[in-house]
Each structure stands twice: as C-alpha cells, then as structure tokens.
PDB file of C-alpha atoms in Angstrom:
ATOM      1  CA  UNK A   1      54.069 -74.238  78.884  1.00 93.00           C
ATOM      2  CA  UNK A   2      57.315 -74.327  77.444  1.00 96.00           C
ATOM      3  CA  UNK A   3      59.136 -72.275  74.344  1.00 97.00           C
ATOM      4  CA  UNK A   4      60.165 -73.671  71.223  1.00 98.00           C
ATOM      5  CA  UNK A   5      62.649 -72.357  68.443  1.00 97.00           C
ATOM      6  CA  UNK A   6      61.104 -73.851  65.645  1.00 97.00           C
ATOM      7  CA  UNK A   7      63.271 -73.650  62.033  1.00 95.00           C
ATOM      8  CA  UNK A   8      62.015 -73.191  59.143  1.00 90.00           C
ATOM      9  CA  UNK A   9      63.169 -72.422  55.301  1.00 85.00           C
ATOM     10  CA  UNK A  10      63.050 -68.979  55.338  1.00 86.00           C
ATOM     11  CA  UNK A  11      63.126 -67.615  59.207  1.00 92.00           C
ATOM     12  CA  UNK A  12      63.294 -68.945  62.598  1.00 95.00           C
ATOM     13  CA  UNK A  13      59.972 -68.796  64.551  1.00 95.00           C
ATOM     14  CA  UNK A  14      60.257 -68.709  68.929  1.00 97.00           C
ATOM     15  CA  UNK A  15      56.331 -69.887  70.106  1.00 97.00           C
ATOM     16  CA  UNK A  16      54.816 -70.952  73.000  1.00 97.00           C
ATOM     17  CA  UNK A  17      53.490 -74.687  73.402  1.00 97.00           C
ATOM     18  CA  UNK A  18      51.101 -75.843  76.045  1.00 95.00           C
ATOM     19  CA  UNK A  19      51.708 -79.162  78.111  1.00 93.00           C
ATOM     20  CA  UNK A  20      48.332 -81.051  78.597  1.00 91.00           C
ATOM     21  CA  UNK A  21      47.318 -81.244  82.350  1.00 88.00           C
ATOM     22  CA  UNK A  22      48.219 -85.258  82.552  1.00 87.00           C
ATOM     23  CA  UNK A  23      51.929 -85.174  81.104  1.00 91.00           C
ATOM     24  CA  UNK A  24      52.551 -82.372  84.123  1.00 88.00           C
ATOM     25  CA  UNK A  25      53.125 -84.603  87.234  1.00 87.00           C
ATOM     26  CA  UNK A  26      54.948 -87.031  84.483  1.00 89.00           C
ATOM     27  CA  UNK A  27      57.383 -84.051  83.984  1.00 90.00           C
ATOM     28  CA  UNK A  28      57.863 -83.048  87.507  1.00 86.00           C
ATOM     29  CA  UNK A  29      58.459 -87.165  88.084  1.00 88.00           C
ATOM     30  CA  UNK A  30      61.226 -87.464  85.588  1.00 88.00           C
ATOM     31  CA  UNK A  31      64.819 -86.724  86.843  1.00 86.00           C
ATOM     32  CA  UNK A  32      66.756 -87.999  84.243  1.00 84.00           C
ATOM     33  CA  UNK A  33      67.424 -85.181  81.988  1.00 88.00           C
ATOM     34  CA  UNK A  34      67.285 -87.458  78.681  1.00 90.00           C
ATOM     35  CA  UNK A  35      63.920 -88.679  79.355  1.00 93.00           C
ATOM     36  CA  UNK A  36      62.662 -85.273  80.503  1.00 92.00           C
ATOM     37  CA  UNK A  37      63.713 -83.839  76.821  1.00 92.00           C
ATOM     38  CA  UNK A  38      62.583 -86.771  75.234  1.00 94.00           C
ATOM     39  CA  UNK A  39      58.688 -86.413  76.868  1.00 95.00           C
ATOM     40  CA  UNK A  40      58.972 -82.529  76.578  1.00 95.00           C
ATOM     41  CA  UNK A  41      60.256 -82.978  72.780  1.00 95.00           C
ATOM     42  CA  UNK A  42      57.026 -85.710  72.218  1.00 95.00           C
ATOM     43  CA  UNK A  43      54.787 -83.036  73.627  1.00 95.00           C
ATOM     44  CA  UNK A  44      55.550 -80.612  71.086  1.00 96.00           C
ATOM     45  CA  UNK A  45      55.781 -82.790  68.292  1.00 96.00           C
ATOM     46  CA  UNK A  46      52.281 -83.627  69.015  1.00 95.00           C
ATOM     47  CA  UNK A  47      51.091 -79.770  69.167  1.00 93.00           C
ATOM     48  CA  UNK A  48      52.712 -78.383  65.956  1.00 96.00           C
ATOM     49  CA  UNK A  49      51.700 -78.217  62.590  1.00 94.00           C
ATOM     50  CA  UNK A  50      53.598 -80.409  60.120  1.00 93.00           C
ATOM     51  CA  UNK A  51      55.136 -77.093  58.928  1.00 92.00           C
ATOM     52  CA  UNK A  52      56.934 -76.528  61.907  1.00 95.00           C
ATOM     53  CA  UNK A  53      57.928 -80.498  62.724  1.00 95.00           C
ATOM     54  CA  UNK A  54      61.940 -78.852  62.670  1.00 96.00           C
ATOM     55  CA  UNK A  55      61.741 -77.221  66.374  1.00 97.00           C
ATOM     56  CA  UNK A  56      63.949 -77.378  70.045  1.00 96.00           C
ATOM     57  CA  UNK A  57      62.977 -76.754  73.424  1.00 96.00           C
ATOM     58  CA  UNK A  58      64.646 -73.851  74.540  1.00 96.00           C
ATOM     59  CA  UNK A  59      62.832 -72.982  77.439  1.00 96.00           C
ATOM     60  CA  UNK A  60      61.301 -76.298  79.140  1.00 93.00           C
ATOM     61  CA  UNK A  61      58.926 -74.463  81.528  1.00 93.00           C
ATOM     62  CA  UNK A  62      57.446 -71.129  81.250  1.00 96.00           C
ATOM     63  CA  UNK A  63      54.729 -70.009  84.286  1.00 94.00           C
ATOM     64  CA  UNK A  64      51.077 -69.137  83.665  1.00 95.00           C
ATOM     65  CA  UNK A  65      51.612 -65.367  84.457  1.00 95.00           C
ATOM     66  CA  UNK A  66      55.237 -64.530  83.022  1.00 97.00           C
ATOM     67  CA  UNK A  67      55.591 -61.357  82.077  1.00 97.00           C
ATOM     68  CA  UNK A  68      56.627 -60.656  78.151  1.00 98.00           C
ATOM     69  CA  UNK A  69      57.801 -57.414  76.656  1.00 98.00           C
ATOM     70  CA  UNK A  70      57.949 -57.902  72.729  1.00 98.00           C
ATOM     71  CA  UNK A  71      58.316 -54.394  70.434  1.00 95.00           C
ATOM     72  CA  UNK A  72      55.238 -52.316  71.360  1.00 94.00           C
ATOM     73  CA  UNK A  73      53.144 -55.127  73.621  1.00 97.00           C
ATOM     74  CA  UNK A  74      53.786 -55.302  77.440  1.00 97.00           C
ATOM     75  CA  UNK A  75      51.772 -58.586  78.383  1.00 98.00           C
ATOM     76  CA  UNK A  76      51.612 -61.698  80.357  1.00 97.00           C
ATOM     77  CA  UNK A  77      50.456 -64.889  79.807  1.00 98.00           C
ATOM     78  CA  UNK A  78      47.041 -66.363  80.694  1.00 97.00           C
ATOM     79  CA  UNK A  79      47.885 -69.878  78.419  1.00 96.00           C
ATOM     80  CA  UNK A  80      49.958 -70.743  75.196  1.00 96.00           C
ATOM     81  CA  UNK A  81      47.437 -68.552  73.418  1.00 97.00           C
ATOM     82  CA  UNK A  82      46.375 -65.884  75.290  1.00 98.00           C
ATOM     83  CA  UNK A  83      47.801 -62.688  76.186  1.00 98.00           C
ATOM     84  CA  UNK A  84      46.814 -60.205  79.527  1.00 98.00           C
ATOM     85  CA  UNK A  85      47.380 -56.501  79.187  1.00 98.00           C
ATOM     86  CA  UNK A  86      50.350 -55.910  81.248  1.00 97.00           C
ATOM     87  CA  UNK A  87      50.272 -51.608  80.088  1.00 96.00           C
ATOM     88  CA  UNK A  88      48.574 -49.355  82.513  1.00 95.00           C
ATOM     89  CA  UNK A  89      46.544 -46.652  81.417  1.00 96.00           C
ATOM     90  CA  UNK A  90      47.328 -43.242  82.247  1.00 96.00           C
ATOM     91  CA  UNK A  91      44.619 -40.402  81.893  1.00 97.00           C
ATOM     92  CA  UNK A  92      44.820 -36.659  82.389  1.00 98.00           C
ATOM     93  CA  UNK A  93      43.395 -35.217  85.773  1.00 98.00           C
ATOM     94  CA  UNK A  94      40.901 -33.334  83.450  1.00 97.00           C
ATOM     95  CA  UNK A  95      39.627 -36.764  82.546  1.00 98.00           C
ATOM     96  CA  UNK A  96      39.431 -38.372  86.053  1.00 97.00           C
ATOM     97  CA  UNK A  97      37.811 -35.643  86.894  1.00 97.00           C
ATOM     98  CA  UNK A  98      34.799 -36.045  84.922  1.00 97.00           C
ATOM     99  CA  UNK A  99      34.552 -39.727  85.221  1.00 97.00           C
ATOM    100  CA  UNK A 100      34.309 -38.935  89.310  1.00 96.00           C
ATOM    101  CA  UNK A 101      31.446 -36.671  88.524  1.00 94.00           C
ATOM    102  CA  UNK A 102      28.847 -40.025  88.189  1.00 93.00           C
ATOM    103  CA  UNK A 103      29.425 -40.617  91.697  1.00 88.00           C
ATOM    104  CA  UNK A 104      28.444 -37.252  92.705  1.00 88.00           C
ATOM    105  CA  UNK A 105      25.008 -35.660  93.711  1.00 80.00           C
ATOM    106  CA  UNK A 106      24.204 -32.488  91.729  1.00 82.00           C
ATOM    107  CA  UNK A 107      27.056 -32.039  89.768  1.00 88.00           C
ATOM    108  CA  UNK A 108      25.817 -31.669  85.426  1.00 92.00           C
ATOM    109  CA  UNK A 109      28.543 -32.925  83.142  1.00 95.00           C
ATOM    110  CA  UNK A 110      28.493 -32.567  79.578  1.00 96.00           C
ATOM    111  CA  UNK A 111      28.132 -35.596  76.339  1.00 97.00           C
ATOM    112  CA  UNK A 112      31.193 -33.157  75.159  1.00 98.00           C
ATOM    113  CA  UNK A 113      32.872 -33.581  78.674  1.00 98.00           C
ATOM    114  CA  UNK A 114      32.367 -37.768  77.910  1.00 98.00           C
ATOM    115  CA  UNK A 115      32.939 -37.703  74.245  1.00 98.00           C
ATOM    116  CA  UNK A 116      36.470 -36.171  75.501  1.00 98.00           C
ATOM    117  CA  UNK A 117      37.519 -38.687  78.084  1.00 98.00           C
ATOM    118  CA  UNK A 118      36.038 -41.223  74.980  1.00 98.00           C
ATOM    119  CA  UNK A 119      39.128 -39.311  72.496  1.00 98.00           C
ATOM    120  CA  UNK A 120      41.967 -38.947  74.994  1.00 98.00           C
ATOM    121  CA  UNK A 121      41.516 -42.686  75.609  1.00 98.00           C
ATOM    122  CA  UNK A 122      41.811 -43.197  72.010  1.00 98.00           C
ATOM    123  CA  UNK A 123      44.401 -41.308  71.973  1.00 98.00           C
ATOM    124  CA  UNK A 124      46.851 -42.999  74.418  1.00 98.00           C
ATOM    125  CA  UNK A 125      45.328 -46.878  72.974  1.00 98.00           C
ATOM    126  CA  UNK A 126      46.301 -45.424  68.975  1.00 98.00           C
ATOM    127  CA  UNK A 127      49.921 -44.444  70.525  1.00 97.00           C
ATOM    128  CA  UNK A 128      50.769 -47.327  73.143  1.00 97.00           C
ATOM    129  CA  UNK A 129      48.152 -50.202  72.866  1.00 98.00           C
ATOM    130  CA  UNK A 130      49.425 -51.978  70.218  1.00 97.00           C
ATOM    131  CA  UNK A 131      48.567 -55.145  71.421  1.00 98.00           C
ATOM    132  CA  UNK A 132      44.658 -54.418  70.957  1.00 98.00           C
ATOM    133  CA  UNK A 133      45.348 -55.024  67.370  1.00 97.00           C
ATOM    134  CA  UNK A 134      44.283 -58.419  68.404  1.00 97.00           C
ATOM    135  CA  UNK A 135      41.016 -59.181  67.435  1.00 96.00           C
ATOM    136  CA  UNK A 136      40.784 -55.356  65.534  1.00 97.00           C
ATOM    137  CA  UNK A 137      39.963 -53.688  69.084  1.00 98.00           C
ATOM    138  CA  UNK A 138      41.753 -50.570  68.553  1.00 97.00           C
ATOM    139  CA  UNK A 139      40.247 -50.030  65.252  1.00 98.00           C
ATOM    140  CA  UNK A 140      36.847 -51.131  66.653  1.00 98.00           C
ATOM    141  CA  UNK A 141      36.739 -48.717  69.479  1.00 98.00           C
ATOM    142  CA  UNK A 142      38.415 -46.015  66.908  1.00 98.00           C
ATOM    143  CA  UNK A 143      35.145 -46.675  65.267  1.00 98.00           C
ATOM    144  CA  UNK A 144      33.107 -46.858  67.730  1.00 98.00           C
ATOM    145  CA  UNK A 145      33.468 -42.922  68.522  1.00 98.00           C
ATOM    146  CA  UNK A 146      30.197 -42.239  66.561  1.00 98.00           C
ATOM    147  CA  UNK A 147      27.770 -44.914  68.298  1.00 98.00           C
ATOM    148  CA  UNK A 148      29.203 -43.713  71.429  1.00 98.00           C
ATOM    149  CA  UNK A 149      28.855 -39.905  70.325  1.00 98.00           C
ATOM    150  CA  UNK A 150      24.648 -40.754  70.313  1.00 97.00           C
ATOM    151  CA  UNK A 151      24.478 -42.524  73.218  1.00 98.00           C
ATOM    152  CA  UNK A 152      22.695 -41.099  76.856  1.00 97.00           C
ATOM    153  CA  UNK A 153      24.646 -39.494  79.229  1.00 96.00           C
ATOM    154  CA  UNK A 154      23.676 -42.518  82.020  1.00 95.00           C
ATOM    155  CA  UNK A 155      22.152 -45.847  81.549  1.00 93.00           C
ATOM    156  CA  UNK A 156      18.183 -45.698  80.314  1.00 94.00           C
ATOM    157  CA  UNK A 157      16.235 -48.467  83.115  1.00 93.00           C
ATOM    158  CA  UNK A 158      13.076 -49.817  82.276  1.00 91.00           C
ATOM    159  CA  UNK A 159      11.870 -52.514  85.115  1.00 90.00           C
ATOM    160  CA  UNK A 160      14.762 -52.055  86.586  1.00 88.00           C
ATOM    161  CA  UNK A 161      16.757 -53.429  83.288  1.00 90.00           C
ATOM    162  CA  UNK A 162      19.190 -51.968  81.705  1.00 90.00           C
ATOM    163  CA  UNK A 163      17.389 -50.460  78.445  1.00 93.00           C
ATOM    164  CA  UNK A 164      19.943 -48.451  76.800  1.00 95.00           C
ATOM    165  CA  UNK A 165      23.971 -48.096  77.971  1.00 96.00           C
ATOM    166  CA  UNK A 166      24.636 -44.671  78.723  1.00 97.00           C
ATOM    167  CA  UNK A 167      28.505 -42.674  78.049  1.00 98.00           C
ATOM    168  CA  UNK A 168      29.357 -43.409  81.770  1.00 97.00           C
ATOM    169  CA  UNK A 169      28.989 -47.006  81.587  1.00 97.00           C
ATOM    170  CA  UNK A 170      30.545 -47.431  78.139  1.00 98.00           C
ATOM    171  CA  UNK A 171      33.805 -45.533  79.316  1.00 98.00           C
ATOM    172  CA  UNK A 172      34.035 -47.631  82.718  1.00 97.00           C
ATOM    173  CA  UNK A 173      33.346 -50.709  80.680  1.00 98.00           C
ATOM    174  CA  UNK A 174      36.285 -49.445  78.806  1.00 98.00           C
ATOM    175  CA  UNK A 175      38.525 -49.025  81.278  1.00 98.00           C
ATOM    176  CA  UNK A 176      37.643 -52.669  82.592  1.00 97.00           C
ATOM    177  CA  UNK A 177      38.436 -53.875  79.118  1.00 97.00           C
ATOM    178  CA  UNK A 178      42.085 -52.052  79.169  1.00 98.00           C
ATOM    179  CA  UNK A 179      43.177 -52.687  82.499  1.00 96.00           C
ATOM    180  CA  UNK A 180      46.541 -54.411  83.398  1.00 95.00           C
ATOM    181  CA  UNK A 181      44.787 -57.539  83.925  1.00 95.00           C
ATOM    182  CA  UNK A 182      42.567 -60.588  82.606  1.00 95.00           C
ATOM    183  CA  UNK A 183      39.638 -58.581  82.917  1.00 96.00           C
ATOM    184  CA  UNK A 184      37.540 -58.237  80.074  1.00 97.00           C
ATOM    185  CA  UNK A 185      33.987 -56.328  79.487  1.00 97.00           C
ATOM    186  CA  UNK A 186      31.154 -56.544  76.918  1.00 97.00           C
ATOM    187  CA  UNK A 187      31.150 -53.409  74.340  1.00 98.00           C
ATOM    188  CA  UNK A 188      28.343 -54.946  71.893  1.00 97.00           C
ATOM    189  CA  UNK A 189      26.644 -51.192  72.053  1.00 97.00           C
ATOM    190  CA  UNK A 190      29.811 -50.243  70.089  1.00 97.00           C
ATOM    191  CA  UNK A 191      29.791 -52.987  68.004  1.00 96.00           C
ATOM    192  CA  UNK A 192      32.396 -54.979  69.029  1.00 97.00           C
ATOM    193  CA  UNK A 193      31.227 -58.313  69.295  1.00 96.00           C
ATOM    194  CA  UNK A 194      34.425 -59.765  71.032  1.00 97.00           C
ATOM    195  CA  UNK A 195      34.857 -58.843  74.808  1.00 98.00           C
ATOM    196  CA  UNK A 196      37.439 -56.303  74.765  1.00 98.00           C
ATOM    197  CA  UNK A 197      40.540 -57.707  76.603  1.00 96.00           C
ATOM    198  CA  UNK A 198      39.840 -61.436  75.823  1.00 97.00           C
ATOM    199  CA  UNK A 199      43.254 -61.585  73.257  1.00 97.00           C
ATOM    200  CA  UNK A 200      43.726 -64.758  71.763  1.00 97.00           C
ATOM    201  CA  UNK A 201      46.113 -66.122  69.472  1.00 96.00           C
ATOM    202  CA  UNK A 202      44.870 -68.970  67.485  1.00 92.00           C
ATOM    203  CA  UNK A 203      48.037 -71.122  66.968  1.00 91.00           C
ATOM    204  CA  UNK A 204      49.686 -70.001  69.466  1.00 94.00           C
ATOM    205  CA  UNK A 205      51.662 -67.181  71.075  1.00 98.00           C
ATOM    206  CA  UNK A 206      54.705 -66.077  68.792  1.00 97.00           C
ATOM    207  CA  UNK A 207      57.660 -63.976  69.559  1.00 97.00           C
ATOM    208  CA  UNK A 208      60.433 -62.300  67.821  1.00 96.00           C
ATOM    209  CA  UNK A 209      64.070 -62.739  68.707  1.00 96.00           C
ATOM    210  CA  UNK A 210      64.005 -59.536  70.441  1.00 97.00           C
ATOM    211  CA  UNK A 211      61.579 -60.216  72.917  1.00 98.00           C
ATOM    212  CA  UNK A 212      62.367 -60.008  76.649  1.00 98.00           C
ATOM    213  CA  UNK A 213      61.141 -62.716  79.303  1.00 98.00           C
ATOM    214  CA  UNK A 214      60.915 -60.304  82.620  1.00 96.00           C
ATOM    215  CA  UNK A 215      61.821 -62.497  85.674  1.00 94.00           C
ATOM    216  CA  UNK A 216      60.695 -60.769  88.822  1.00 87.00           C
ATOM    217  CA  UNK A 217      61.115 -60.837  92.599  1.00 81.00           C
ATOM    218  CA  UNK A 218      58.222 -61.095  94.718  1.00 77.00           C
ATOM    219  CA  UNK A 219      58.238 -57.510  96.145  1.00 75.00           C
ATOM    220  CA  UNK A 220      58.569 -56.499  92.470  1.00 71.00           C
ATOM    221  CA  UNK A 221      61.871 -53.920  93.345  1.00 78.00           C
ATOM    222  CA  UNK A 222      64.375 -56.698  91.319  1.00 84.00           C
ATOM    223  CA  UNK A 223      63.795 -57.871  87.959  1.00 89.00           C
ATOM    224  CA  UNK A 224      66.216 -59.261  85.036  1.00 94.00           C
ATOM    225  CA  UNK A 225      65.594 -59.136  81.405  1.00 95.00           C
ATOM    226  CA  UNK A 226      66.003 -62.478  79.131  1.00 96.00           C
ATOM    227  CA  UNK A 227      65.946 -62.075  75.495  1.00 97.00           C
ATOM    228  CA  UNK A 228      64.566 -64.855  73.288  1.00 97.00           C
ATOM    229  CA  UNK A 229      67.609 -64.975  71.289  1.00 95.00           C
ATOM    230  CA  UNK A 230      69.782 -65.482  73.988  1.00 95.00           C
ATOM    231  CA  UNK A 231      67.836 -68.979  75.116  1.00 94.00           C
ATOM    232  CA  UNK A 232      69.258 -70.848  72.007  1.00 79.00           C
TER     233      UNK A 232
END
C-alpha cells in the first residue's frame, strides 16, 4: 500500500492506495528513485477516481498490519480498505463472572444476569467503539438488545444442530466480533446481516490530518507516533 495526499477544491484528502500483487517485485527492483516515483505515481493514477486525479505520494510503502490511531478509532490495516479492531475490550469482574458460569456444572445464572453482560457491553462499544459505525454495527447491536432479550439461556439442539442460538453463544459471538483482531462472527439472530468485525471501506481507507501512524518495535516496549500532516 502506499498513502496519498490527494488535493482537491475545497479540502485536502490523505487515503490509502493498494499496489496490485505484479507491480510489487517491479517496485522492490527499481533503485532509481525517479523511476520508483514515476511507477508508484502510475499506480495511483490508475486507482483514483477522476475527482481525485490532483494527488502525491507521501508515504511510498505502508505494511499490511500498521497500526493507525485517527480521533476515536484505534485500528490496523488488513488492505487499502479494510480496517482490524486494534481497541481491547474491558468488562467488569461482575461480567466475567457470569460469562465463566457456562463452563461450570451446576451453577443457574439468570436471562437478567446475560441481558446485563449484553448492556455493559453496549455500554463500553456506545462510549469507545466508534469505529463499529462501519457498516451501522453499533447501532445494530444497540438494537439488537430486544431479539437478544427473548432468546434461550443456551443453544436449543435438535439432531445435534444448532436449532435456536441461546444468550451464551450470542455474547461469545460478540466478543469474537469485537476483539483486537481480524476476527469476525455471524450475528444474523440479531439481525445483523454483515459479520460483525468485517469493516470495509468502499473507496478506500481515509484519514484526517491528525491521524497518527504508530511505528512499533518488535517487543512492543518502543513505539513513535507519525502524524499524517507531518508526511507532506
């Protein structure tokens, strides 16, 4: 990938541009520096919309991977359009508690103890999740509070099929679906007919000026900030 700072009448936009698979080893070939901003410049040419034909490379490689900080949306990138939760999810011991309680023999919980965990973890996704406003997701699973409320406390089998999704597997499936990570999970029973976690951006990735590229060491302790603006 690389980043472009693309011009236009009213505002400048900074957006992410893939490079095809077979111009690749032609990049890493080229050691003149003219001819390597020439190709990289041809590449993006060919990728943006006529609207946006008034662009510079600014950043001529960006890693599958690279971790983005941009206003309320911790991420990293999985390709020019498609963003992986990079925010962990925090819940209260309370909650933890009762999710632990489907691996153990004998112990009742409540649908009130579920519909509970269910609220608290809208209630951390409404405050810090902002990037599941892609594709609607926090407003889906906002309204998906009263499916879940009349679901079965575990999963209904019939020949050894999954008839009905019960609270247990709806909240793990959750929790899949939010996870620092590409993961994503199926939450049709709640009416959300994209995977939850699968965020893409149709046109590609955008970012504002503010926007910090996080470069970090392999044992994680050393890390610098980049800001978008500062690239050009």
């Amino acid at each position: 990938m690389m980043l472009v700072k693309i011009q236009k009448k009213k505002e400048i936009i900074y957006k992410f541009v893939g490079v095809p698979r077979l111009w690749t080893d032609e990049l890493d070939r080229l050691n003149d520096t003219d001819e390597k901003k020439a190709l990289l410049k041809k590449i993006a040419k060919a990728s943006l919309s006529k609207a946006e034909q008034n662009f510079e490379v600014i950043l001529d490689k960006v890693y599958y991977g690279q971790l983005i900080i941009d206003g309320g949306q911790k991420y990293t990138l999985g390709s020019s359009e498609y963003k992986y939760n990079a925010m962990q999810l925090h819940l209260s011991t309370r909650s933890l508690k009762t999710l632990a309680k489907e691996k153990v023999k004998d112990v009742e919980v409540t649908d009130k103890e579920l519909v509970d965990v269910y609220e608290e973890i809208l209630s951390v996704v409404n405050k810090y999740f902002e990037l599941y406003d892609i594709s609607k997701f926090r407003q889906k699973l906002n309204e998906g509070l009263e499916l879940f409320k009349e679901l079965p406390i575990h999963n209904v089998y019939e020949s050894n099929k999954i008839k009905q999704f019960g609270k247990f597997e709806v909240l793990n499936r959750i929790l899949i679906g939010l996870h620092a990570s590409s993961m994503t999970t199926d939450l049709k029973v709640l009416g959300i007919k994209t995977k939850l976690g699968q965020m893409q951006v149709k046109g590609g990735i955008k970012l504002s000026p503010d926007a910090k590229l996080i470069y970090q060491s392999p044992t994680g302790i050393f890390s610098r900030a980049v800001r978008v603006k500062d690239l050009g």
